[in-house]
Coordinates of C-alpha atoms in Angstrom, one line a residue:
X4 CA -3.4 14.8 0.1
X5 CA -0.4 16.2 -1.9
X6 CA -1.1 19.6 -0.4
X7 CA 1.0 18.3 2.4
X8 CA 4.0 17.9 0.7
X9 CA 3.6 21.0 -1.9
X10 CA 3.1 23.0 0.7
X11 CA 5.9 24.9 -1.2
X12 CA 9.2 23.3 -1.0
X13 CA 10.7 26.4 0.8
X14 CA 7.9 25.5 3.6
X15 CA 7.7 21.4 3.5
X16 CA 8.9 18.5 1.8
X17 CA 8.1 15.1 1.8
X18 CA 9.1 11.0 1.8
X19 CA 8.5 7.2 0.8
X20 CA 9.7 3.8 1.5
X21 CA 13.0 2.9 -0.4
X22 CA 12.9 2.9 -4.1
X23 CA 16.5 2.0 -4.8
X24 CA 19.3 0.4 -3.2
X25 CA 21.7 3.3 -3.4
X26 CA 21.8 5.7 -0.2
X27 CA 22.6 9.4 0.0
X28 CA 24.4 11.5 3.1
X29 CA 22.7 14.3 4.2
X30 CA 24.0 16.9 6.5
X31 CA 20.9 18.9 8.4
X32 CA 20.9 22.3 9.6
X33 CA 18.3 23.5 11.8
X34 CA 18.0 27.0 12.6
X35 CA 15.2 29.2 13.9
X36 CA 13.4 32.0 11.2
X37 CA 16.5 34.6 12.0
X38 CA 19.2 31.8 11.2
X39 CA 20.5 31.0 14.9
X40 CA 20.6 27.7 16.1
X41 CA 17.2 26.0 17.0
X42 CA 18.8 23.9 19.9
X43 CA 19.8 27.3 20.8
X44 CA 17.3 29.8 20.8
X45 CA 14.0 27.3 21.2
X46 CA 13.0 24.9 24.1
X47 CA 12.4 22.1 21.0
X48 CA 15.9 20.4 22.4
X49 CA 18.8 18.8 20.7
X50 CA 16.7 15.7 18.8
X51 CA 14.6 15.2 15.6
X52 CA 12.5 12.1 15.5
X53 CA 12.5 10.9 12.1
X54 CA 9.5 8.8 10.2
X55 CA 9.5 7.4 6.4
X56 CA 6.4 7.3 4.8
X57 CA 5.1 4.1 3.6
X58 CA 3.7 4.8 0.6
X59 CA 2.5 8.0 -1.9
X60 CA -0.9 7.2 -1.3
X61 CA -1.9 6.6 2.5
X62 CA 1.2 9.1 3.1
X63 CA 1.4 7.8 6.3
X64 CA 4.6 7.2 8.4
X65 CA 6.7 4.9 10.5
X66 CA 8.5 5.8 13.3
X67 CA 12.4 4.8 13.1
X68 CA 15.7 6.6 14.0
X69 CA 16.0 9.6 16.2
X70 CA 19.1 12.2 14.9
X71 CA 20.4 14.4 17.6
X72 CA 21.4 17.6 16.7
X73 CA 24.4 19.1 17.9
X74 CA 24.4 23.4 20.1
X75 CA 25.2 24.8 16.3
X76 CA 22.2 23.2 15.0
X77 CA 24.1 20.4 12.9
X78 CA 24.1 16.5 11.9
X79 CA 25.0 14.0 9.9
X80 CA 22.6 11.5 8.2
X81 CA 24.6 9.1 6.8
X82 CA 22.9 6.7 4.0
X83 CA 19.7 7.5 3.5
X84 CA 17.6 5.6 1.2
X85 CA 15.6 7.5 -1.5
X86 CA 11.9 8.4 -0.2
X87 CA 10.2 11.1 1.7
X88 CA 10.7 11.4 5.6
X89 CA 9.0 13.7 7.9
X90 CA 11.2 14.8 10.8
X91 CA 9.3 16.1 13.8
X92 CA 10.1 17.8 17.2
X93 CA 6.4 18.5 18.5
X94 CA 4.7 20.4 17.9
X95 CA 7.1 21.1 14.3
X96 CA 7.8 19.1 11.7
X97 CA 9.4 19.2 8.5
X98 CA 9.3 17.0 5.0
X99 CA 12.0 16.1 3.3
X100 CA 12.6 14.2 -0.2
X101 CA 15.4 12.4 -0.4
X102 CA 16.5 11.4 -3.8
X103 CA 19.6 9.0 -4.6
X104 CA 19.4 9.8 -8.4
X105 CA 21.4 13.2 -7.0
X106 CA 24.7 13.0 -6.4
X107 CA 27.1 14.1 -3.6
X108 CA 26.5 15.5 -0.3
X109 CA 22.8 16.9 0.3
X110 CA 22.7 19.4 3.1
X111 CA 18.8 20.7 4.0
X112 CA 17.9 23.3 6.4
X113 CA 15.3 23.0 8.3
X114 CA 13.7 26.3 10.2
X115 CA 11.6 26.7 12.8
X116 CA 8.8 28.8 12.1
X117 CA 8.7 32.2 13.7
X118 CA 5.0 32.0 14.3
X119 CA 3.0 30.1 17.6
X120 CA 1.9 26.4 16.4
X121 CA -1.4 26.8 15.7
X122 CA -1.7 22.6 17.2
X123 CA -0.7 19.9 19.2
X124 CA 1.1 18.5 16.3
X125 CA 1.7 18.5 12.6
X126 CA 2.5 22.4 12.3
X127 CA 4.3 22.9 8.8
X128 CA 8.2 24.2 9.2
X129 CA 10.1 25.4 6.2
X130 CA 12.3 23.6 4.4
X131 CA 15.3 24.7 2.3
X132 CA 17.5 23.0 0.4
X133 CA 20.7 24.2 -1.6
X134 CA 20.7 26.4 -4.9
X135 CA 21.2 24.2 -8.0
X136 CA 19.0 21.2 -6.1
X137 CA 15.8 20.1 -7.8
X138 CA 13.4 21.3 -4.6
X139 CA 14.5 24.4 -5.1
X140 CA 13.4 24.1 -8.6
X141 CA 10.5 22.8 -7.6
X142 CA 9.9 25.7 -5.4
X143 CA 10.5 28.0 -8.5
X144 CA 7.8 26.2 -10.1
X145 CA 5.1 26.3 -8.1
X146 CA 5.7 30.4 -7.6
X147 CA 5.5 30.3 -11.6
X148 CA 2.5 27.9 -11.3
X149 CA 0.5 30.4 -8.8
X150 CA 1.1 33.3 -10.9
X151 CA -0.3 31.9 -14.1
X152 CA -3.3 30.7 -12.5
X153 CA -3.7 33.7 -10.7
X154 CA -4.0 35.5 -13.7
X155 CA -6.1 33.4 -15.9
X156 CA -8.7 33.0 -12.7
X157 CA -11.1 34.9 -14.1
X158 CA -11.3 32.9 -17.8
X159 CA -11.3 30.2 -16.0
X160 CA -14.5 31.0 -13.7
X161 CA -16.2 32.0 -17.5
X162 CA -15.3 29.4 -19.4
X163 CA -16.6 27.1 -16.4
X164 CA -19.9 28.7 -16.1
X165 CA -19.6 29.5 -12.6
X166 CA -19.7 33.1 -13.2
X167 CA -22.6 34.6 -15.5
X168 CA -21.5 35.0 -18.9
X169 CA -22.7 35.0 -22.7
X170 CA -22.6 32.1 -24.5
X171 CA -20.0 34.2 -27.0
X172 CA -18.0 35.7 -24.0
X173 CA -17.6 32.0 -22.5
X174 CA -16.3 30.6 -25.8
X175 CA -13.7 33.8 -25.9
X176 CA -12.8 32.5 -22.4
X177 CA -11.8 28.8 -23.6
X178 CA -10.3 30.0 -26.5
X179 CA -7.6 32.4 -24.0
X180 CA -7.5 29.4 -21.6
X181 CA -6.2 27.4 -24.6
X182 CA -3.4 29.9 -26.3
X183 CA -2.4 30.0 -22.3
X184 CA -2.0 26.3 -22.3
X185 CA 0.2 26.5 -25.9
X186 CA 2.3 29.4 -25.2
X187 CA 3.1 27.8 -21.9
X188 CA 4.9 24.7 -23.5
X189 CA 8.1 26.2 -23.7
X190 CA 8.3 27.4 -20.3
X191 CA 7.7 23.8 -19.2
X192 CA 10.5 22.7 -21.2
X193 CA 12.7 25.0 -19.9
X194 CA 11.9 23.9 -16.2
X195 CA 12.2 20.4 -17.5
X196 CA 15.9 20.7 -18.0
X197 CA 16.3 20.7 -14.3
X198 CA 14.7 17.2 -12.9
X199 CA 15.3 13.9 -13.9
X200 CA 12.2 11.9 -15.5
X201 CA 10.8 9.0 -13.2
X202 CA 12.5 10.2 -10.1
X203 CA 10.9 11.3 -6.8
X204 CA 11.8 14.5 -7.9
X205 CA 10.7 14.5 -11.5
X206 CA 7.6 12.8 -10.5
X207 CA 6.7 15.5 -8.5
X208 CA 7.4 18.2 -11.7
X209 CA 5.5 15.9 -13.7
X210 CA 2.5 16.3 -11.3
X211 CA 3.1 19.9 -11.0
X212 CA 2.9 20.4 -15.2
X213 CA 0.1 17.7 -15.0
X214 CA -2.6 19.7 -12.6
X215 CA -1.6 23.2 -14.3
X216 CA -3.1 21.8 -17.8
X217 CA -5.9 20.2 -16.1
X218 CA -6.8 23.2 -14.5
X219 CA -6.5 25.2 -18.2
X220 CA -9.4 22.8 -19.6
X221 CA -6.5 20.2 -20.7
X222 CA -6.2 16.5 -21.1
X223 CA -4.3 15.0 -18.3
X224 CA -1.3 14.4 -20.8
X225 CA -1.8 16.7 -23.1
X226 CA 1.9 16.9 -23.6
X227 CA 4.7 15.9 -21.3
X228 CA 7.3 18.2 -20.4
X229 CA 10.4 16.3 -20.8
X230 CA 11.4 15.6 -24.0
X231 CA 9.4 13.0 -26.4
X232 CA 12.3 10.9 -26.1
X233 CA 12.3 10.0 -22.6
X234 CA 12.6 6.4 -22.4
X235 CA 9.7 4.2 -20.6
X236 CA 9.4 4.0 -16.6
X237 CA 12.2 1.3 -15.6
X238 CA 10.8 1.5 -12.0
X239 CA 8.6 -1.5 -10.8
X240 CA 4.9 -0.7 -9.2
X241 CA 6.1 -1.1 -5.8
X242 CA 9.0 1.5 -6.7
X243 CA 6.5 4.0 -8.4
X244 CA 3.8 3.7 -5.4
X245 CA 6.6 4.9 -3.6
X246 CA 6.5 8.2 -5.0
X247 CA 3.8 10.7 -3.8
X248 CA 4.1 12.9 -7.6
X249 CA 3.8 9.4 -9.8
X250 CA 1.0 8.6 -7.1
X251 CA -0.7 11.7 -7.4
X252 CA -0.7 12.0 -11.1
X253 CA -2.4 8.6 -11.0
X254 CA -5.0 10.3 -9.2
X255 CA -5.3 13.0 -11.6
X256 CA -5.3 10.6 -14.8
X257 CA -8.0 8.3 -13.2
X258 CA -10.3 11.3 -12.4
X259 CA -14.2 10.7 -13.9
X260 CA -13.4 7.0 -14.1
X261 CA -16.8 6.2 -12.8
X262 CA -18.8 8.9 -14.2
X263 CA -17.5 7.6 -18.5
X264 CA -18.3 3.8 -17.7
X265 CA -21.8 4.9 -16.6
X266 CA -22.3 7.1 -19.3
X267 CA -21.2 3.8 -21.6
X268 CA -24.2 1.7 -19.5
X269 CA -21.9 -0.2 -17.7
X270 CA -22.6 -1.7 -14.2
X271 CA -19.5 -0.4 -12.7
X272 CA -21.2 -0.1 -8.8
X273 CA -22.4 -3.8 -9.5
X274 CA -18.9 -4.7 -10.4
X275 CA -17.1 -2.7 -7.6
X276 CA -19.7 -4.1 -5.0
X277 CA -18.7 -7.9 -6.1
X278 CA -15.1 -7.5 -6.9
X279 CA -15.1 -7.9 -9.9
X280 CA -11.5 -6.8 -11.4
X281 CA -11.9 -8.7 -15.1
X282 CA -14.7 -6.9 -16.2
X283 CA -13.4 -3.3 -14.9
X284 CA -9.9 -3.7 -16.0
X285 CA -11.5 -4.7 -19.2
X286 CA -14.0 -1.6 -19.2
X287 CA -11.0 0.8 -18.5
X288 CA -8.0 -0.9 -20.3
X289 CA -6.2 -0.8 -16.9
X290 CA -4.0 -3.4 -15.5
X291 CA -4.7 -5.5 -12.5
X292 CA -2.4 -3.3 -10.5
X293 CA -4.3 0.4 -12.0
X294 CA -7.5 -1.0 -11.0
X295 CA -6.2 -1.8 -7.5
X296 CA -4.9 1.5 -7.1
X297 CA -7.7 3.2 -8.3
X298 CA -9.9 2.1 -5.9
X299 CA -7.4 1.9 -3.1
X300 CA -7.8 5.9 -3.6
X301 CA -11.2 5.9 -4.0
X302 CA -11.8 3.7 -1.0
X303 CA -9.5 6.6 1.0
X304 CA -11.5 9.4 -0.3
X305 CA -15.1 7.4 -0.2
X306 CA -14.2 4.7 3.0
X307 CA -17.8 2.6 3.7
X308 CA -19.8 1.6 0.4
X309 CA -19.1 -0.7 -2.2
X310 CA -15.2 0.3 -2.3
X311 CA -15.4 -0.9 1.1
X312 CA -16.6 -4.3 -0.1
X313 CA -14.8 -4.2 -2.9
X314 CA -11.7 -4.4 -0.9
X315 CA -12.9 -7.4 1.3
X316 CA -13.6 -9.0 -1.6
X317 CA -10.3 -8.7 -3.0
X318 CA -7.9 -8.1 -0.4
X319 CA -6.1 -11.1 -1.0
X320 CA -5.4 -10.6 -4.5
X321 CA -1.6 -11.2 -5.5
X322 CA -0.8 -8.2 -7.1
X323 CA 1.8 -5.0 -6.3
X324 CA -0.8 -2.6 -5.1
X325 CA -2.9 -5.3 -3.2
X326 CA 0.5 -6.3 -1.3
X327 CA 1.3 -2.6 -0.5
X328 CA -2.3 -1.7 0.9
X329 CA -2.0 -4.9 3.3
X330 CA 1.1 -3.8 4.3
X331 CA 0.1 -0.1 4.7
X332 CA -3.1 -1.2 6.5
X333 CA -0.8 -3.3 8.6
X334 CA 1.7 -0.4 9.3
X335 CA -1.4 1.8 10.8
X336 CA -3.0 -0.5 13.0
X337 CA 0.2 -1.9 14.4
X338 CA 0.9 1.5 16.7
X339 CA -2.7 1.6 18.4
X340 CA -2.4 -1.6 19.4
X341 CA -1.3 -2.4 23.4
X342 CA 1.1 -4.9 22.0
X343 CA 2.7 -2.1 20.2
X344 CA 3.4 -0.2 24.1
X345 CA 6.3 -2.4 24.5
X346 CA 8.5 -1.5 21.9
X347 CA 9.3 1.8 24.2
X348 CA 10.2 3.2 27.3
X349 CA 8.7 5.5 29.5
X350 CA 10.3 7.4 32.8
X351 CA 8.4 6.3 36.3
X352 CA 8.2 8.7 38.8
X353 CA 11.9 7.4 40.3
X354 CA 13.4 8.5 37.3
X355 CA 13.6 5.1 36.1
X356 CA 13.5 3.9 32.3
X357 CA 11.1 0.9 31.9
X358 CA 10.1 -0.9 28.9
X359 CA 6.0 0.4 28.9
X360 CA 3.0 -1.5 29.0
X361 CA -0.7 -1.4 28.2
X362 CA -2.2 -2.8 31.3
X363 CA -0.2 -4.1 34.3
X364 CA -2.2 -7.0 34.8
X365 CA -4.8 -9.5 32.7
X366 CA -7.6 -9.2 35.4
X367 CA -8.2 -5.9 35.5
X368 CA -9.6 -2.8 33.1
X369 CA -7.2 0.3 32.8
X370 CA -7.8 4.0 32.4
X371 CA -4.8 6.2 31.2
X372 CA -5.6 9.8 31.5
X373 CA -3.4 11.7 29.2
X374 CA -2.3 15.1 30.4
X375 CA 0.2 18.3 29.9
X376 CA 1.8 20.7 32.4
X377 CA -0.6 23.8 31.9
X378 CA -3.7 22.5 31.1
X379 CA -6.2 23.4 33.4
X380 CA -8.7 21.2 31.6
X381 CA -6.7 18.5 32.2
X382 CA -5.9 19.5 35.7
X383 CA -9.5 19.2 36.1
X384 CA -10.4 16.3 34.7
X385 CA -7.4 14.7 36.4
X386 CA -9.3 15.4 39.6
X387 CA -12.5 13.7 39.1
X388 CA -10.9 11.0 37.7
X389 CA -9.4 10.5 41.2
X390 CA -12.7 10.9 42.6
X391 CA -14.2 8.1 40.7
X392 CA -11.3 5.8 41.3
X393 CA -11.6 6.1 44.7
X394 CA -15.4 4.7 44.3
X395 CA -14.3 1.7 42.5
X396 CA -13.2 -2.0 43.0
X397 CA -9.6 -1.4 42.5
X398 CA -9.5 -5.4 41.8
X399 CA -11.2 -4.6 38.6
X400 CA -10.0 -1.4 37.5
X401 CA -6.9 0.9 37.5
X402 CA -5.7 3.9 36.4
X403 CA -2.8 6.6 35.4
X404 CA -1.7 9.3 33.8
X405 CA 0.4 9.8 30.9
X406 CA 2.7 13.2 30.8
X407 CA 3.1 14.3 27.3
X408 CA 4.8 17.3 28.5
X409 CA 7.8 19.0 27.0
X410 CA 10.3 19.4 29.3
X411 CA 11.4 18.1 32.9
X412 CA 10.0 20.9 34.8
X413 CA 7.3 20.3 33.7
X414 CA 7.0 16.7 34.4
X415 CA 8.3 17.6 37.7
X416 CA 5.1 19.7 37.9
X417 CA 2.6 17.0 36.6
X418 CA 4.4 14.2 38.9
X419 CA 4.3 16.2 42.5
X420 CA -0.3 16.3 41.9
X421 CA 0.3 12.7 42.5
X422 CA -2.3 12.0 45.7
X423 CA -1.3 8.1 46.2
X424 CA 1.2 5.3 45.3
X425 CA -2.4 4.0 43.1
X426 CA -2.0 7.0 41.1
X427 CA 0.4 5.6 38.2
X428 CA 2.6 8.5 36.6
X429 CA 4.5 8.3 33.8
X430 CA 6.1 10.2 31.1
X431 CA 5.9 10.1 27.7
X432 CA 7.3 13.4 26.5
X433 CA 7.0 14.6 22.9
X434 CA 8.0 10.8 21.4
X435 CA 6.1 11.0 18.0
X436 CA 6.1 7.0 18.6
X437 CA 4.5 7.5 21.9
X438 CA 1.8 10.0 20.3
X439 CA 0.8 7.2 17.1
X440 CA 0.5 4.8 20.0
X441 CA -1.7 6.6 22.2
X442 CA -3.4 8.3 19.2
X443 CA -3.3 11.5 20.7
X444 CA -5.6 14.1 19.4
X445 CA -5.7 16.6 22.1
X446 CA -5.0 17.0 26.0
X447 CA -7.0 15.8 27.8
X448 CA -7.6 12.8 26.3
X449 CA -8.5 9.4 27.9
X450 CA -7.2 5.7 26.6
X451 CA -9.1 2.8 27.8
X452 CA -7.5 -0.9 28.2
X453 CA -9.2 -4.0 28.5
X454 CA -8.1 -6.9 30.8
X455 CA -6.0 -8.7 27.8
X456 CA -4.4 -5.6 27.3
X457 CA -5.7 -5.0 23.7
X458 CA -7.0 -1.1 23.1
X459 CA -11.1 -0.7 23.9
X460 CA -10.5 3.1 22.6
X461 CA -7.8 6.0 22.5
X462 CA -11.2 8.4 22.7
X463 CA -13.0 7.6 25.5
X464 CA -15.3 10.1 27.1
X465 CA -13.7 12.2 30.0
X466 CA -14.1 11.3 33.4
X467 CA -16.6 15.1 33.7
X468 CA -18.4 13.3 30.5
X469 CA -19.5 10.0 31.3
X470 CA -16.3 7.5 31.6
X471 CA -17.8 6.6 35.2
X472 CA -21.1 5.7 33.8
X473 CA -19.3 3.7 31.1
X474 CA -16.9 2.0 33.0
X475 CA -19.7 0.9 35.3
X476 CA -21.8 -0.8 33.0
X477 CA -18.8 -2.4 31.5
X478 CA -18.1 -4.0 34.9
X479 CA -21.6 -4.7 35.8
X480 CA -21.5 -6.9 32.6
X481 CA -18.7 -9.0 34.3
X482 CA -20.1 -9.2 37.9
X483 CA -18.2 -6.6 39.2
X484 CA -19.7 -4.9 42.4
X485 CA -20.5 -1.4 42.3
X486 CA -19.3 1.1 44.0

């Protein structure tokens, strides 16, 4: 999940809920890939939509504050706290650290890829920050890191086994992999002198040094690059799961933690299955909190099984980690639910701002049809949906169409194939808010509501697919007359 956010500083960076009090100003600059001004010289507008993430190890956001962008590309920021923040103009978006342990004005610069978005959302822009900063470090690590790897690829494919190799030529392999790991030490140290230990930015070094010795044949903390000095981790639990580097290194350290209590004979599945945090906190030497965490990844990577019922066994545990995941779990379903519609607006085909809304009333079922200027798909399906609507009780069902398109034309566009006042139309633009809500995975896409207003599904089939057939015995089930 780290790749994300090390997919190289110079190209995305990354964000977490506060971890201190203290706030930092940034000043943005975002330019296109030959330096002009994005508002400018692309059609992504004047505003970045701005999202923290919650924690280092769903990595998932919030949506907050929207920062507008002046015709030279600039803004202010004022006061941000520490964590990692994704800032988005569909289909871009960019990843930024912010770290309050640094001092002074931060200024970033974001730039918009010169290549098409391969997606509807989610494409990776480059992010720079200034020359002495620690994610430009960061950036000169992870060059360093390739290069060394690159170069030891092969020893490390023999001393594996995964290529063919004598026992003796294997052995030579381990024993190169080893004097790499050794004379590497000092170059660690010397990158050390640029990041603070048990930062955001430090933790995310320490990962770095951690995964290169792993992948050398290493202990997970075979040594530690900072000096042997460094004092303990003042940060509390909730601070540290906070921070995607101290979150992923947790991930690396508690690798295999199955595998050595089954090679010991202990029950660990038996102890998962029934919750059982004594005797695996015992079995591990972990705290509470470690094995919490532990299997709150493990859960993420592994979903259904006993990790599932280990959770619903424990969920209510008063502990750091259990507190976060509820709140994280929380935080996710909150957007896809209808009650979550009204926290926004949305344009009506007057040019009106309303507050928005699920369903329009607690009798009937609702079909939103979720389109974009250009599509012919949806153009298509946009048409039989009409069809069918026309062969329904309208008393039981309605319908409308969503606009996620990117600029007024073509909303203009999408609003004038309106047939009928029972056609609703609304837009919803490129609102990363809007897209969470409607859980938007492509165009066309079709969100079903039930009479209360709650969510049936963001994914159900397309009108040309089925949704008639669907809707039908959904309504048959409640005496509805057919058409």
């Amino acid at each position: 999940m780290l790749a994300r956010l090390l997919a190289c500083v110079s190209c995305a960076w990354w964000m977490a809920l506060p971890l201190v009090q203290a706030q930092s100003d940034l000043v943005i600059h975002w330019v296109d890939a030959t330096g002009l001004p994005a508002p400018q010289t692309t059609r992504l507008g004047h505003t970045l939509h701005v999202g923290a993430w919650i924690d280092g190890v769903t990595q998932s956001t919030v949506q907050g504050q929207d920062l507008v962008v002046d015709d030279e590309g600039w803004c202010a920021w004022p006061e941000v706290p520490s964590g990692v923040y994704v800032l988005e103009s569909l289909p871009w978006e960019w990843v930024l650290v912010v770290d309050n342990a640094l001092p002074g004005i931060d200024t970033v610069t974001l730039v918009v890829p010169e290549a098409l978005p391969a997606k509807l959302r989610g494409n990776t822009g480059v992010v720079k920050y200034q020359a002495h900063h620690p994610g430009t470090a960061l950036d000169e690590v992870q060059a360093w890191v390739r290069a060394d790897l690159d170069s030891l690829d092969l020893y490390q494919l023999m001393a594996t086994g995964a290529v063919g190799s004598s026992e003796e030529a294997r052995n030579e392999a381990s024993q190169n992999l080893r004097a790499a790991l050794d004379s590497g030490q000092g170059q660690w140290r010397a990158f050390a002198d640029r990041f603070r230990p048990n930062t955001l930015w430090g933790d995310l070094f320490a990962y770095e040094c951690m995964a290169w010795q792993m992948s050398l044949g290493a202990q997970a903390h075979e040594f530690d690059p900072f000096l042997e000095d460094t004092p303990a981790d003042p940060r509390s639990m909730t601070e540290q799961l906070a921070s995607p580097g101290w979150c992923e290194s947790w991930r690396l350290k508690s690798e295999g933690w199955s595998d050595r209590l089954a090679e010991q004979g202990m029950p660990w599945k038996r102890w998962v299955g029934y919750g059982q945090t004594d005797s695996l906190s015992q079995a591990l030497g972990w705290s509470v909190n470690e094995v919490h965490l532990t299997l709150w990844m493990a859960s993420d990577e592994q979903p259904r099984g006993a990790f599932k019922a280990w959770w619903e066994a424990r969920w209510r545990d008063q502990c750091d980690v259990a507190e976060a995941r509820r709140l994280a779990e929380q935080t996710q379903r909150y957007p896809r639910t209808a009650q979550s519609w009204g926290d926004l607006m949305w344009m009506m085909p007057n040019g009106d701002i309303e507050p928005a809304w699920a369903s329009e009333s607690d009798s009937r079922w609702f079909v939103w049809l979720v389109v974009k200027d250009g599509s012919s798909t949806a153009m298509r399906e946009r048409a039989v949906l009409r069809s069918f609507m026309e062969r329904l009780d309208t008393r039981q069902v309605g319908w409308g169409v969503l606009s996620v398109d990117d600029s007024n034309e073509g909303w203009k566009r999408t609003l004038s194939d309106r047939m009928s006042t029972k056609e609703r139309v609304q837009w919803v633009g490129r609102d990363p808010a809007w897209w969470d809500r409607l859980h938007l995975q492509g165009v066309p896409q079709v969100v079903l509501v039930k009479p209360d207003g709650t969510i049936a599904t963001h994914q159900a089939r397309l009108p040309s697919e089925g949704l008639l057939a669907d809707l039908q015995r959904t309504l048959n089930k409640r005496g509805a007359r057919r058409p």
